Amino acid sequence: MNEAADGNRGDQSHPGNQGEQRRGTLSVVPTPIGNPRDITLRALDVLRTAGLVAAEDTRRARRLLDAHDIDVRIVSCYDHNEQARTAELISVLNAGTDVALISDAGTPLVNDPGYLVVGAALADGLRVDPLPGASAALSALVGSGLPANRFLYVGFLPRKSAARRTALTELAPLAATLIFFEAPHRVVEMLADVREVLGDRSAALVRNLTKSHEEWLRGPLSRVHADLAGRDEVKGEITVVVEGVRRGGSTNGGVGAGGLDPDRVIELLLGAGLDTRTVRSLAGQLTGLARNEVYDRVSALRPR
């Protein structure tokens, strides 16, 4: 049985001669996002055999390791010290020590630290071993009921509404399903901006994913927004999945959210002698299309 088949990590010393020292492996290890049982057997094996764990939060890491009777040295590696810590970790790896990189929850680098460490390890010719495991983005996607064959993980949008709308305008024409993270105290405003810019697309919002009090909201953005807006307070960790533009340039196969043909609506409004600004406003309200999409359609259809 070869190395790939039996799952062994193997010696990554890349020896030029028999006496050359072994170099360590950097393992990128996903940890649970809510349910503590969502950690793989392989991840536990890697953590047990690592010589060092680089963790976003050493206290959380210690609780995780203690729960599985794993005794290994831990150092911090978070946003504000990652650049300084990277050189130290590369030195440790070059000395032959295996390092496991973990974040607070989920897969490192996905909205978490680790990018600098992985990039430096690869640049130095070290082995990087990414393990599969828990991911809030992927779990939310596959549970959303929206297309999963093409998707874009966006993460957190800008905090300010104006910047957020600018970012959403750039995303509006994409056919990919969009995946966002958002803080609970901003999610109502964020959903309002998403609906305003992208139109009333199908969406799914999951709160406290994999925890015992996990909650899903599915349906048009207007319904999801109204549900949260009607609550006294929103708590928990939130992931939002939003439908991309389908063929034909809308989220409904060329038909607007109200079941109307956008081009026919625009042609009728233009034919009634309305100015283009009014046509854009009415067409957006009637069809549910994003503002930039309505603008492009009106520009293409208006008489020259």
XYZ file of C-alpha atoms in Angstrom:
304
model
C 0.000 0.000 0.000
C 1.399 3.411 -0.947
C 1.608 6.462 1.292
C -1.451 8.170 -0.195
C -3.586 5.073 0.320
C -2.675 4.345 3.930
C -2.993 7.994 5.055
C 0.530 8.381 6.504
C 2.015 11.857 6.387
C 5.517 10.599 5.727
C 8.945 12.230 6.071
C 9.099 15.603 4.324
C 12.804 16.317 4.849
C 13.492 16.469 1.084
C 16.983 15.086 1.840
C 19.787 15.968 -0.484
C 21.854 13.324 1.297
C 21.262 10.687 3.939
C 22.362 12.898 6.838
C 20.134 15.912 6.136
C 17.789 16.889 8.975
C 14.059 16.273 8.655
C 11.851 19.369 8.235
C 8.491 19.669 9.944
C 5.021 19.701 8.407
C 2.540 22.550 8.860
C -0.940 21.045 9.290
C -3.986 23.301 8.894
C -6.535 21.760 11.261
C -10.275 22.641 11.320
C -11.956 22.676 14.736
C -15.679 22.529 15.673
C -17.848 25.575 14.911
C -20.435 24.738 17.570
C -20.995 21.058 18.232
C -17.841 19.834 20.021
C -18.113 16.413 18.360
C -17.481 17.912 14.925
C -13.759 17.201 14.903
C -12.317 14.444 12.759
C -10.296 11.476 13.960
C -7.477 12.577 11.698
C -7.494 16.067 13.216
C -7.124 14.563 16.693
C -4.253 12.363 15.486
C -2.450 15.389 14.047
C -2.937 17.422 17.234
C -1.636 14.535 19.364
C 1.545 14.125 17.318
C 2.293 17.812 16.707
C 5.233 19.330 18.505
C 3.526 22.724 18.636
C 0.006 24.125 18.163
C -0.366 27.680 16.827
C -3.801 28.891 17.927
C -5.895 32.002 17.389
C -6.908 31.867 21.075
C -4.704 29.818 23.402
C -7.427 29.517 26.059
C -9.947 28.032 23.637
C -7.266 25.781 22.233
C -6.383 24.518 25.697
C -10.017 23.655 26.419
C -10.252 21.735 23.153
C -7.028 19.829 23.745
C -7.845 19.071 27.376
C -11.212 17.637 26.317
C -9.329 15.064 24.252
C -6.463 14.484 26.735
C -3.913 16.076 24.409
C -0.847 17.624 26.013
C 1.112 19.821 23.599
C 2.695 23.253 23.749
C 0.515 26.101 22.432
C 1.507 29.530 21.118
C -0.799 32.297 19.964
C -1.215 33.229 16.307
C -3.904 35.836 15.750
C -4.473 38.897 13.588
C -2.265 41.281 15.533
C 0.759 39.033 15.994
C 0.661 36.740 12.957
C 3.289 38.653 11.027
C 5.770 38.501 13.909
C 4.858 34.905 14.773
C 5.313 33.630 11.228
C 9.122 33.806 11.262
C 9.202 31.899 14.561
C 6.943 29.154 13.237
C 9.000 28.760 10.048
C 12.099 28.409 12.177
C 10.434 25.725 14.299
C 9.324 23.837 11.190
C 12.811 24.006 9.673
C 14.189 22.562 12.908
C 12.064 19.449 12.334
C 9.016 20.130 14.541
C 5.512 19.496 13.181
C 3.163 22.441 13.755
C -0.651 22.340 13.832
C -2.423 25.602 12.961
C -5.931 26.084 14.399
C -8.394 28.970 14.723
C -11.149 29.606 17.256
C -13.658 27.620 15.194
C -13.886 26.129 11.725
C -11.183 26.048 9.081
C -8.182 28.373 9.550
C -7.638 31.136 6.960
C -11.394 31.277 6.157
C -12.082 34.621 7.844
C -9.399 33.629 10.361
C -5.613 34.047 10.707
C -3.111 31.745 9.014
C -2.657 33.115 5.508
C 0.770 34.592 6.245
C 1.990 31.409 7.931
C 0.849 29.130 5.112
C 2.272 31.451 2.452
C 5.650 31.639 4.183
C 5.801 27.866 4.672
C 5.113 27.224 0.998
C 7.638 29.848 -0.068
C 10.251 28.079 2.080
C 9.516 24.716 0.470
C 7.898 23.250 3.579
C 5.032 20.798 3.428
C 1.572 22.242 4.152
C -1.074 19.636 4.977
C -4.648 21.061 4.861
C -7.153 18.817 6.634
C -10.847 18.748 5.710
C -13.335 19.537 8.442
C -15.867 21.953 9.906
C -16.724 25.075 7.891
C -19.640 27.408 8.620
C -19.661 28.652 5.021
C -20.005 25.199 3.459
C -22.471 23.900 6.047
C -24.702 26.936 5.500
C -24.447 26.563 1.720
C -25.495 22.917 1.577
C -28.341 23.500 4.026
C -29.642 26.614 2.292
C -31.496 24.918 -0.532
C -29.752 27.239 -3.003
C -27.481 26.126 -5.885
C -24.147 24.817 -4.618
C -22.441 24.116 -7.943
C -21.043 27.652 -8.090
C -20.584 29.848 -5.035
C -18.558 32.751 -3.687
C -17.569 33.096 -0.055
C -17.673 36.842 0.663
C -17.322 36.853 4.449
C -18.107 40.108 6.251
C -19.298 43.078 4.213
C -18.139 46.597 5.193
C -19.733 47.933 8.367
C -20.904 51.254 6.926
C -23.995 51.176 4.704
C -22.506 53.223 1.853
C -19.420 51.011 1.578
C -21.562 47.913 1.993
C -23.800 48.933 -0.900
C -20.794 49.614 -3.092
C -19.464 46.114 -2.380
C -22.883 44.596 -3.089
C -23.148 46.445 -6.396
C -19.984 44.681 -7.547
C -21.492 41.325 -6.533
C -24.907 41.926 -8.117
C -24.167 40.531 -11.636
C -22.546 37.310 -10.395
C -24.295 33.997 -11.076
C -22.670 32.390 -8.037
C -24.531 31.783 -4.782
C -23.174 34.309 -2.261
C -22.136 33.437 1.302
C -21.822 36.137 3.965
C -20.970 36.300 7.656
C -22.518 39.060 9.751
C -22.552 40.264 13.351
C -25.961 39.946 15.075
C -26.248 43.664 15.854
C -25.716 44.587 12.173
C -27.585 41.811 10.385
C -30.961 43.602 10.054
C -29.345 46.624 8.387
C -27.146 44.364 6.281
C -30.159 42.389 4.983
C -31.949 45.631 4.110
C -28.967 46.740 2.002
C -28.655 43.330 0.345
C -32.304 43.408 -0.679
C -32.074 47.007 -1.887
C -29.036 46.398 -4.073
C -29.527 42.774 -5.192
C -33.318 42.660 -5.279
C -35.638 40.346 -3.362
C -33.660 37.182 -4.044
C -34.088 33.813 -2.388
C -31.945 33.503 0.722
C -31.220 31.442 3.792
C -29.991 32.651 7.159
C -28.663 30.280 9.800
C -28.025 31.318 13.374
C -25.792 29.335 15.782
C -24.922 26.675 13.215
C -24.450 23.125 14.639
C -25.403 24.207 18.165
C -28.427 22.828 20.019
C -30.337 26.093 19.388
C -29.511 26.278 15.675
C -32.131 28.265 13.711
C -32.783 28.507 9.966
C -34.756 31.155 8.092
C -35.367 30.473 4.386
C -37.275 32.410 1.751
C -37.149 35.779 -0.046
C -34.817 38.348 1.480
C -37.846 40.468 2.370
C -39.275 37.687 4.534
C -35.976 36.881 6.241
C -35.385 40.581 6.936
C -38.918 41.095 8.285
C -38.559 38.142 10.663
C -35.357 39.469 12.239
C -36.482 43.102 12.178
C -39.518 42.138 14.247
C -37.418 40.752 17.097
C -36.383 42.723 20.169
C -32.808 41.413 19.828
C -30.800 39.156 17.558
C -28.036 37.057 19.077
C -25.595 34.396 17.932
C -23.246 33.708 15.048
C -24.909 34.317 11.699
C -24.285 33.094 8.159
C -26.355 34.384 5.230
C -26.608 32.647 1.850
C -28.098 34.550 -1.095
C -29.060 33.338 -4.553
C -26.959 34.510 -7.473
C -28.204 35.827 -10.804
C -29.626 33.085 -12.961
C -29.428 32.819 -16.741
C -31.265 35.645 -18.380
C -29.818 38.193 -15.962
C -32.181 37.838 -12.998
C -32.612 35.561 -10.012
C -35.637 33.932 -11.621
C -34.424 32.770 -15.028
C -35.084 36.110 -16.772
C -38.322 36.836 -14.897
C -38.418 39.425 -12.122
C -39.322 38.698 -8.509
C -42.947 39.645 -9.251
C -43.161 37.141 -12.136
C -42.815 39.873 -14.766
C -40.534 39.989 -17.801
C -38.128 42.870 -16.969
C -37.509 43.841 -20.591
C -41.231 43.931 -21.382
C -41.909 46.065 -18.293
C -39.187 48.535 -19.293
C -40.394 48.702 -22.899
C -43.953 49.497 -21.750
C -42.796 52.193 -19.341
C -40.554 53.790 -21.956
C -43.375 53.591 -24.477
C -45.614 55.506 -22.061
C -43.237 58.446 -22.371
C -41.791 58.297 -18.855
C -38.297 59.668 -18.269
C -35.525 57.122 -17.766
C -35.092 57.900 -14.069
C -38.756 57.130 -13.390
C -38.583 54.024 -15.560
C -35.615 52.707 -13.592
C -37.361 53.302 -10.280
C -40.651 51.696 -11.337
C -38.980 48.778 -13.129
C -36.915 47.988 -10.050
C -39.986 48.008 -7.814
C -42.065 45.909 -10.214
C -39.462 43.269 -11.058
C -37.268 43.111 -7.945
C -34.099 43.376 -10.032
C -30.949 44.990 -8.656
C -30.500 48.675 -9.400
C -27.431 48.249 -11.586
C -29.180 45.539 -13.607
C -32.234 47.749 -14.172
C -29.924 50.597 -15.213
C -28.192 48.420 -17.812
C -31.479 47.136 -19.222
C -33.015 50.613 -19.473
C -29.871 51.942 -21.156
C -30.013 49.134 -23.716
C -33.736 49.452 -24.451
C -34.346 53.212 -24.503
C -34.693 54.857 -27.925
C -31.520 56.472 -29.293
